[in-house]
Amino acid sequence: MPSSPIIASCLTLACVTIALTACSGMSRVKEEPPPGVTLAGNWQLDPRASTNIRQTLRQLVRPGRKRPSSDTGLDTSGPGDGGDQGPPSSARGGGRTSRQYGYDSTEIPPDISLQLSLLAGGDFLKIEQRPEELVIGNGETTRSFVPGERSVVSVPSGVADQRSGWKGKEYWIEIKPQVGPHATEKLRLSDKGGQLIETIDVSGEGRVKPLHVIRVYNPAREIPIVLPGEN
């Protein structure tokens, strides 16, 4: 007995939907948080409980080919290996590299601009959780997200698909560039609710290893505002 045209059409539509979801490579998220869950507040980094960013960046890159001795093309100056957690402000725009990121001045540098952009300004966070929007500020930039919405955003390598929303008690932000590694940022409260936990994962590519960073934040009264030209 031949299949009903309506059933066949439904099956075709379902297959297309599944295929599109698989191709996107992005997780399903919800628009609404669980009852009583809010990430809103001012948060200050606890360096002792968080990943050491400088150490992580130094271990991020595998050794590569050497440049010709007459053309290094890199700025090997910069801050020492102190104990602060974030990348230096001179690197926050992406593109400037040095020995502190895992390779010497004679090597052809890999592109870690996405990683640097995600790790910039991590000492403070201000989160506003509105019914249809989540706003995250770090004293330097402000990002806004509509839970469940997919959009196209700018990244150092060009443009990327972005989707964000709730997965249980975590807020997920997924970035999938057309070129380069993909990244996932997750925000949640600690089990006892007194701290904010941020997790950043960036896939590996070529000489650049996968990045995994955990940042723990304590409640703060306010966050400083960095004016243009101050960093």
PDB file of C-alpha atoms in Angstrom:
ATOM      1  CA  MET A   1       0.000   0.000   0.000  1.00  0.00           C
ATOM      2  CA  PRO A   2       1.565   3.364  -1.010  1.00  0.00           C
ATOM      3  CA  SER A   3       2.432   5.813   1.726  1.00  0.00           C
ATOM      4  CA  SER A   4       0.172   8.761   2.299  1.00  0.00           C
ATOM      5  CA  PRO A   5       1.513  11.992   0.700  1.00  0.00           C
ATOM      6  CA  ILE A   6       0.960  13.793   3.996  1.00  0.00           C
ATOM      7  CA  ILE A   7       2.979  11.187   5.934  1.00  0.00           C
ATOM      8  CA  ALA A   8       5.735  11.283   3.318  1.00  0.00           C
ATOM      9  CA  SER A   9       5.892  15.075   3.498  1.00  0.00           C
ATOM     10  CA  CYS A  10       6.106  14.979   7.290  1.00  0.00           C
ATOM     11  CA  LEU A  11       8.907  12.430   7.175  1.00  0.00           C
ATOM     12  CA  THR A  12      10.803  14.528   4.636  1.00  0.00           C
ATOM     13  CA  LEU A  13      10.434  17.654   6.779  1.00  0.00           C
ATOM     14  CA  ALA A  14      11.607  15.784   9.874  1.00  0.00           C
ATOM     15  CA  CYS A  15      14.681  14.483   8.039  1.00  0.00           C
ATOM     16  CA  VAL A  16      15.548  17.973   6.805  1.00  0.00           C
ATOM     17  CA  THR A  17      15.185  19.382  10.327  1.00  0.00           C
ATOM     18  CA  ILE A  18      17.430  16.679  11.792  1.00  0.00           C
ATOM     19  CA  ALA A  19      20.002  17.237   9.061  1.00  0.00           C
ATOM     20  CA  LEU A  20      20.079  21.002   9.623  1.00  0.00           C
ATOM     21  CA  THR A  21      20.473  20.522  13.364  1.00  0.00           C
ATOM     22  CA  ALA A  22      23.342  18.076  12.866  1.00  0.00           C
ATOM     23  CA  CYS A  23      25.091  20.359  10.363  1.00  0.00           C
ATOM     24  CA  SER A  24      24.885  23.348  12.673  1.00  0.00           C
ATOM     25  CA  GLY A  25      26.837  21.520  15.361  1.00  0.00           C
ATOM     26  CA  MET A  26      25.205  23.728  17.983  1.00  0.00           C
ATOM     27  CA  SER A  27      23.441  22.456  21.067  1.00  0.00           C
ATOM     28  CA  ARG A  28      19.769  22.847  21.794  1.00  0.00           C
ATOM     29  CA  VAL A  29      19.105  25.451  24.448  1.00  0.00           C
ATOM     30  CA  LYS A  30      16.038  26.807  26.200  1.00  0.00           C
ATOM     31  CA  GLU A  31      14.761  30.355  26.382  1.00  0.00           C
ATOM     32  CA  GLU A  32      13.722  30.256  30.040  1.00  0.00           C
ATOM     33  CA  PRO A  33      15.936  29.589  33.080  1.00  0.00           C
ATOM     34  CA  PRO A  34      14.837  27.092  35.729  1.00  0.00           C
ATOM     35  CA  PRO A  35      12.628  28.653  38.411  1.00  0.00           C
ATOM     36  CA  GLY A  36      14.592  30.760  40.877  1.00  0.00           C
ATOM     37  CA  VAL A  37      17.892  30.679  38.923  1.00  0.00           C
ATOM     38  CA  THR A  38      19.476  34.085  38.317  1.00  0.00           C
ATOM     39  CA  LEU A  39      23.056  34.991  37.437  1.00  0.00           C
ATOM     40  CA  ALA A  40      22.462  38.711  37.954  1.00  0.00           C
ATOM     41  CA  GLY A  41      24.912  40.710  40.057  1.00  0.00           C
ATOM     42  CA  ASN A  42      28.391  42.188  40.234  1.00  0.00           C
ATOM     43  CA  TRP A  43      31.182  39.612  40.350  1.00  0.00           C
ATOM     44  CA  GLN A  44      34.922  39.828  41.065  1.00  0.00           C
ATOM     45  CA  LEU A  45      37.439  37.163  40.024  1.00  0.00           C
ATOM     46  CA  ASP A  46      38.963  34.915  42.688  1.00  0.00           C
ATOM     47  CA  PRO A  47      42.446  34.296  41.180  1.00  0.00           C
ATOM     48  CA  ARG A  48      43.348  31.531  43.632  1.00  0.00           C
ATOM     49  CA  ALA A  49      40.338  29.435  42.616  1.00  0.00           C
ATOM     50  CA  SER A  50      40.648  30.166  38.888  1.00  0.00           C
ATOM     51  CA  THR A  51      42.807  28.964  36.011  1.00  0.00           C
ATOM     52  CA  ASN A  52      46.126  30.792  35.673  1.00  0.00           C
ATOM     53  CA  ILE A  53      45.648  32.439  32.287  1.00  0.00           C
ATOM     54  CA  ARG A  54      49.281  33.299  31.588  1.00  0.00           C
ATOM     55  CA  GLN A  55      50.446  29.773  32.324  1.00  0.00           C
ATOM     56  CA  THR A  56      47.645  28.330  30.196  1.00  0.00           C
ATOM     57  CA  LEU A  57      48.522  30.560  27.240  1.00  0.00           C
ATOM     58  CA  ARG A  58      52.198  29.596  27.459  1.00  0.00           C
ATOM     59  CA  GLN A  59      51.198  25.929  27.127  1.00  0.00           C
ATOM     60  CA  LEU A  60      48.632  26.512  24.389  1.00  0.00           C
ATOM     61  CA  VAL A  61      50.882  26.384  21.319  1.00  0.00           C
ATOM     62  CA  ARG A  62      52.897  23.453  20.007  1.00  0.00           C
ATOM     63  CA  PRO A  63      56.382  24.183  18.591  1.00  0.00           C
ATOM     64  CA  GLY A  64      56.318  25.173  14.938  1.00  0.00           C
ATOM     65  CA  ARG A  65      58.475  26.050  11.962  1.00  0.00           C
ATOM     66  CA  LYS A  66      61.138  28.700  12.338  1.00  0.00           C
ATOM     67  CA  ARG A  67      61.069  31.984  10.484  1.00  0.00           C
ATOM     68  CA  PRO A  68      64.022  33.050   8.334  1.00  0.00           C
ATOM     69  CA  SER A  69      66.517  34.713  10.641  1.00  0.00           C
ATOM     70  CA  SER A  70      66.179  38.014   8.765  1.00  0.00           C
ATOM     71  CA  ASP A  71      62.434  38.291   9.322  1.00  0.00           C
ATOM     72  CA  THR A  72      61.086  37.637  12.804  1.00  0.00           C
ATOM     73  CA  GLY A  73      58.161  40.036  12.516  1.00  0.00           C
ATOM     74  CA  LEU A  74      57.171  39.681  16.166  1.00  0.00           C
ATOM     75  CA  ASP A  75      57.173  41.873  19.207  1.00  0.00           C
ATOM     76  CA  THR A  76      58.942  39.875  21.905  1.00  0.00           C
ATOM     77  CA  SER A  77      58.729  42.608  24.486  1.00  0.00           C
ATOM     78  CA  GLY A  78      55.911  42.730  26.979  1.00  0.00           C
ATOM     79  CA  PRO A  79      55.044  42.015  30.566  1.00  0.00           C
ATOM     80  CA  GLY A  80      56.941  39.490  32.611  1.00  0.00           C
ATOM     81  CA  ASP A  81      55.502  36.265  33.928  1.00  0.00           C
ATOM     82  CA  GLY A  82      53.818  37.792  36.923  1.00  0.00           C
ATOM     83  CA  GLY A  83      50.900  36.395  38.800  1.00  0.00           C
ATOM     84  CA  ASP A  84      48.028  38.339  37.215  1.00  0.00           C
ATOM     85  CA  GLN A  85      45.416  36.219  35.521  1.00  0.00           C
ATOM     86  CA  GLY A  86      44.595  37.980  32.270  1.00  0.00           C
ATOM     87  CA  PRO A  87      46.417  38.558  29.011  1.00  0.00           C
ATOM     88  CA  PRO A  88      48.141  41.978  28.769  1.00  0.00           C
ATOM     89  CA  SER A  89      45.970  44.802  27.466  1.00  0.00           C
ATOM     90  CA  SER A  90      48.204  45.163  24.389  1.00  0.00           C
ATOM     91  CA  ALA A  91      47.087  41.705  23.272  1.00  0.00           C
ATOM     92  CA  ARG A  92      43.378  42.154  23.876  1.00  0.00           C
ATOM     93  CA  GLY A  93      42.678  43.325  20.374  1.00  0.00           C
ATOM     94  CA  GLY A  94      44.057  40.053  19.017  1.00  0.00           C
ATOM     95  CA  GLY A  95      47.039  39.564  16.777  1.00  0.00           C
ATOM     96  CA  ARG A  96      50.017  40.648  18.901  1.00  0.00           C
ATOM     97  CA  THR A  97      52.069  37.703  20.036  1.00  0.00           C
ATOM     98  CA  SER A  98      55.268  36.981  21.973  1.00  0.00           C
ATOM     99  CA  ARG A  99      57.273  34.302  23.748  1.00  0.00           C
ATOM    100  CA  GLN A 100      54.866  34.331  26.671  1.00  0.00           C
ATOM    101  CA  TYR A 101      52.255  32.619  24.453  1.00  0.00           C
ATOM    102  CA  GLY A 102      54.305  29.473  23.956  1.00  0.00           C
ATOM    103  CA  TYR A 103      56.694  30.132  21.077  1.00  0.00           C
ATOM    104  CA  ASP A 104      59.850  32.184  20.491  1.00  0.00           C
ATOM    105  CA  SER A 105      60.415  35.149  18.215  1.00  0.00           C
ATOM    106  CA  THR A 106      61.818  33.037  15.359  1.00  0.00           C
ATOM    107  CA  GLU A 107      58.726  30.860  14.942  1.00  0.00           C
ATOM    108  CA  ILE A 108      55.859  31.515  12.558  1.00  0.00           C
ATOM    109  CA  PRO A 109      53.072  32.524  14.991  1.00  0.00           C
ATOM    110  CA  PRO A 110      49.753  30.662  15.066  1.00  0.00           C
ATOM    111  CA  ASP A 111      46.481  32.549  15.338  1.00  0.00           C
ATOM    112  CA  ILE A 112      45.206  32.671  18.924  1.00  0.00           C
ATOM    113  CA  SER A 113      43.237  35.898  18.541  1.00  0.00           C
ATOM    114  CA  LEU A 114      39.893  34.211  19.330  1.00  0.00           C
ATOM    115  CA  GLN A 115      41.292  32.790  22.565  1.00  0.00           C
ATOM    116  CA  LEU A 116      42.703  36.178  23.573  1.00  0.00           C
ATOM    117  CA  SER A 117      39.438  37.964  22.841  1.00  0.00           C
ATOM    118  CA  LEU A 118      37.469  35.512  24.995  1.00  0.00           C
ATOM    119  CA  LEU A 119      39.911  35.835  27.893  1.00  0.00           C
ATOM    120  CA  ALA A 120      40.202  39.637  27.887  1.00  0.00           C
ATOM    121  CA  GLY A 121      38.785  41.648  30.747  1.00  0.00           C
ATOM    122  CA  GLY A 122      38.078  38.750  33.079  1.00  0.00           C
ATOM    123  CA  ASP A 123      38.667  40.415  36.449  1.00  0.00           C
ATOM    124  CA  PHE A 124      35.094  41.659  36.840  1.00  0.00           C
ATOM    125  CA  LEU A 125      31.671  40.761  35.472  1.00  0.00           C
ATOM    126  CA  LYS A 126      28.352  42.561  35.720  1.00  0.00           C
ATOM    127  CA  ILE A 127      25.361  40.472  34.687  1.00  0.00           C
ATOM    128  CA  GLU A 128      21.827  41.723  34.145  1.00  0.00           C
ATOM    129  CA  GLN A 129      19.255  38.979  33.683  1.00  0.00           C
ATOM    130  CA  ARG A 130      16.121  40.338  32.074  1.00  0.00           C
ATOM    131  CA  PRO A 131      13.032  38.369  30.971  1.00  0.00           C
ATOM    132  CA  GLU A 132      14.147  38.272  27.325  1.00  0.00           C
ATOM    133  CA  GLU A 133      17.810  39.235  27.494  1.00  0.00           C
ATOM    134  CA  LEU A 134      21.057  38.497  29.342  1.00  0.00           C
ATOM    135  CA  VAL A 135      23.591  41.354  29.449  1.00  0.00           C
ATOM    136  CA  ILE A 136      27.214  40.680  30.424  1.00  0.00           C
ATOM    137  CA  GLY A 137      29.698  43.514  31.020  1.00  0.00           C
ATOM    138  CA  ASN A 138      33.337  43.207  32.085  1.00  0.00           C
ATOM    139  CA  GLY A 139      34.309  46.866  32.595  1.00  0.00           C
ATOM    140  CA  GLU A 140      35.589  47.113  29.019  1.00  0.00           C
ATOM    141  CA  THR A 141      32.855  45.694  26.792  1.00  0.00           C
ATOM    142  CA  THR A 142      29.183  44.779  27.099  1.00  0.00           C
ATOM    143  CA  ARG A 143      27.560  41.815  25.367  1.00  0.00           C
ATOM    144  CA  SER A 144      23.838  41.107  25.166  1.00  0.00           C
ATOM    145  CA  PHE A 145      22.174  37.786  24.388  1.00  0.00           C
ATOM    146  CA  VAL A 146      18.619  36.748  23.620  1.00  0.00           C
ATOM    147  CA  PRO A 147      18.138  33.221  24.998  1.00  0.00           C
ATOM    148  CA  GLY A 148      17.373  30.717  22.266  1.00  0.00           C
ATOM    149  CA  GLU A 149      18.239  33.113  19.450  1.00  0.00           C
ATOM    150  CA  ARG A 150      20.778  32.327  16.733  1.00  0.00           C
ATOM    151  CA  SER A 151      22.702  35.238  15.240  1.00  0.00           C
ATOM    152  CA  VAL A 152      25.771  36.110  13.194  1.00  0.00           C
ATOM    153  CA  VAL A 153      28.566  37.879  15.092  1.00  0.00           C
ATOM    154  CA  SER A 154      32.014  39.235  14.325  1.00  0.00           C
ATOM    155  CA  VAL A 155      35.080  37.276  15.440  1.00  0.00           C
ATOM    156  CA  PRO A 156      38.803  37.878  14.763  1.00  0.00           C
ATOM    157  CA  SER A 157      38.735  35.475  11.782  1.00  0.00           C
ATOM    158  CA  GLY A 158      35.606  37.005  10.232  1.00  0.00           C
ATOM    159  CA  VAL A 159      32.061  36.023  11.195  1.00  0.00           C
ATOM    160  CA  ALA A 160      30.531  33.217  13.233  1.00  0.00           C
ATOM    161  CA  ASP A 161      27.191  31.651  14.075  1.00  0.00           C
ATOM    162  CA  GLN A 162      26.265  32.273  17.696  1.00  0.00           C
ATOM    163  CA  ARG A 163      23.561  30.674  19.787  1.00  0.00           C
ATOM    164  CA  SER A 164      22.929  31.107  23.490  1.00  0.00           C
ATOM    165  CA  GLY A 165      20.413  29.925  26.034  1.00  0.00           C
ATOM    166  CA  TRP A 166      19.787  27.822  29.091  1.00  0.00           C
ATOM    167  CA  LYS A 167      20.823  24.218  29.600  1.00  0.00           C
ATOM    168  CA  GLY A 168      19.562  23.316  33.009  1.00  0.00           C
ATOM    169  CA  LYS A 169      21.033  25.840  35.438  1.00  0.00           C
ATOM    170  CA  GLU A 170      23.832  26.857  33.050  1.00  0.00           C
ATOM    171  CA  TYR A 171      23.737  29.632  30.475  1.00  0.00           C
ATOM    172  CA  TRP A 172      25.550  28.523  27.303  1.00  0.00           C
ATOM    173  CA  ILE A 173      27.063  30.774  24.642  1.00  0.00           C
ATOM    174  CA  GLU A 174      28.275  28.853  21.586  1.00  0.00           C
ATOM    175  CA  ILE A 175      30.338  30.427  18.802  1.00  0.00           C
ATOM    176  CA  LYS A 176      31.043  28.572  15.566  1.00  0.00           C
ATOM    177  CA  PRO A 177      33.155  30.643  13.119  1.00  0.00           C
ATOM    178  CA  GLN A 178      33.172  29.951   9.398  1.00  0.00           C
ATOM    179  CA  VAL A 179      36.955  29.668   9.721  1.00  0.00           C
ATOM    180  CA  GLY A 180      38.830  28.579  12.832  1.00  0.00           C
ATOM    181  CA  PRO A 181      38.053  26.869  16.139  1.00  0.00           C
ATOM    182  CA  HIS A 182      34.675  26.929  17.837  1.00  0.00           C
ATOM    183  CA  ALA A 183      34.127  28.109  21.399  1.00  0.00           C
ATOM    184  CA  THR A 184      31.681  27.518  24.232  1.00  0.00           C
ATOM    185  CA  GLU A 185      31.246  29.740  27.284  1.00  0.00           C
ATOM    186  CA  LYS A 186      29.150  28.525  30.214  1.00  0.00           C
ATOM    187  CA  LEU A 187      27.946  30.468  33.245  1.00  0.00           C
ATOM    188  CA  ARG A 188      26.402  28.974  36.351  1.00  0.00           C
ATOM    189  CA  LEU A 189      26.160  29.461  40.100  1.00  0.00           C
ATOM    190  CA  SER A 190      28.138  27.271  42.471  1.00  0.00           C
ATOM    191  CA  ASP A 191      26.323  24.478  44.268  1.00  0.00           C
ATOM    192  CA  LYS A 192      25.826  26.695  47.325  1.00  0.00           C
ATOM    193  CA  GLY A 193      24.919  29.687  45.166  1.00  0.00           C
ATOM    194  CA  GLY A 194      27.533  32.070  46.555  1.00  0.00           C
ATOM    195  CA  GLN A 195      29.874  32.126  43.549  1.00  0.00           C
ATOM    196  CA  LEU A 196      29.634  32.470  39.787  1.00  0.00           C
ATOM    197  CA  ILE A 197      31.492  29.835  37.749  1.00  0.00           C
ATOM    198  CA  GLU A 198      32.532  30.657  34.181  1.00  0.00           C
ATOM    199  CA  THR A 199      33.915  27.933  31.907  1.00  0.00           C
ATOM    200  CA  ILE A 200      35.504  28.714  28.532  1.00  0.00           C
ATOM    201  CA  ASP A 201      36.379  25.965  26.042  1.00  0.00           C
ATOM    202  CA  VAL A 202      37.929  26.513  22.609  1.00  0.00           C
ATOM    203  CA  SER A 203      38.604  23.607  20.263  1.00  0.00           C
ATOM    204  CA  GLY A 204      42.136  22.876  19.096  1.00  0.00           C
ATOM    205  CA  GLU A 205      43.307  23.562  15.575  1.00  0.00           C
ATOM    206  CA  GLY A 206      46.685  22.915  13.979  1.00  0.00           C
ATOM    207  CA  ARG A 207      49.439  23.888  16.393  1.00  0.00           C
ATOM    208  CA  VAL A 208      47.008  25.394  18.886  1.00  0.00           C
ATOM    209  CA  LYS A 209      45.858  22.982  21.583  1.00  0.00           C
ATOM    210  CA  PRO A 210      42.311  22.953  22.984  1.00  0.00           C
ATOM    211  CA  LEU A 211      41.772  25.638  25.607  1.00  0.00           C
ATOM    212  CA  HIS A 212      39.962  24.966  28.890  1.00  0.00           C
ATOM    213  CA  VAL A 213      39.612  27.772  31.420  1.00  0.00           C
ATOM    214  CA  ILE A 214      37.606  27.979  34.647  1.00  0.00           C
ATOM    215  CA  ARG A 215      37.014  31.305  36.355  1.00  0.00           C
ATOM    216  CA  VAL A 216      35.463  31.603  39.796  1.00  0.00           C
ATOM    217  CA  TYR A 217      33.852  34.888  40.824  1.00  0.00           C
ATOM    218  CA  ASN A 218      32.778  36.175  44.229  1.00  0.00           C
ATOM    219  CA  PRO A 219      30.041  38.772  44.753  1.00  0.00           C
ATOM    220  CA  ALA A 220      31.276  42.364  44.491  1.00  0.00           C
ATOM    221  CA  ARG A 221      29.675  45.684  45.350  1.00  0.00           C
ATOM    222  CA  GLU A 222      30.538  47.260  41.987  1.00  0.00           C
ATOM    223  CA  ILE A 223      32.861  46.859  39.028  1.00  0.00           C
ATOM    224  CA  PRO A 224      35.240  49.548  37.733  1.00  0.00           C
ATOM    225  CA  ILE A 225      34.530  51.149  34.369  1.00  0.00           C
ATOM    226  CA  VAL A 226      37.547  51.307  32.073  1.00  0.00           C
ATOM    227  CA  LEU A 227      37.438  54.425  29.905  1.00  0.00           C
ATOM    228  CA  PRO A 228      38.923  54.491  26.386  1.00  0.00           C
ATOM    229  CA  GLY A 229      42.688  54.981  26.492  1.00  0.00           C
ATOM    230  CA  GLU A 230      43.092  53.812  30.100  1.00  0.00           C
ATOM    231  CA  ASN A 231      44.284  50.276  29.279  1.00  0.00           C
TER     232      ASN A 231
END
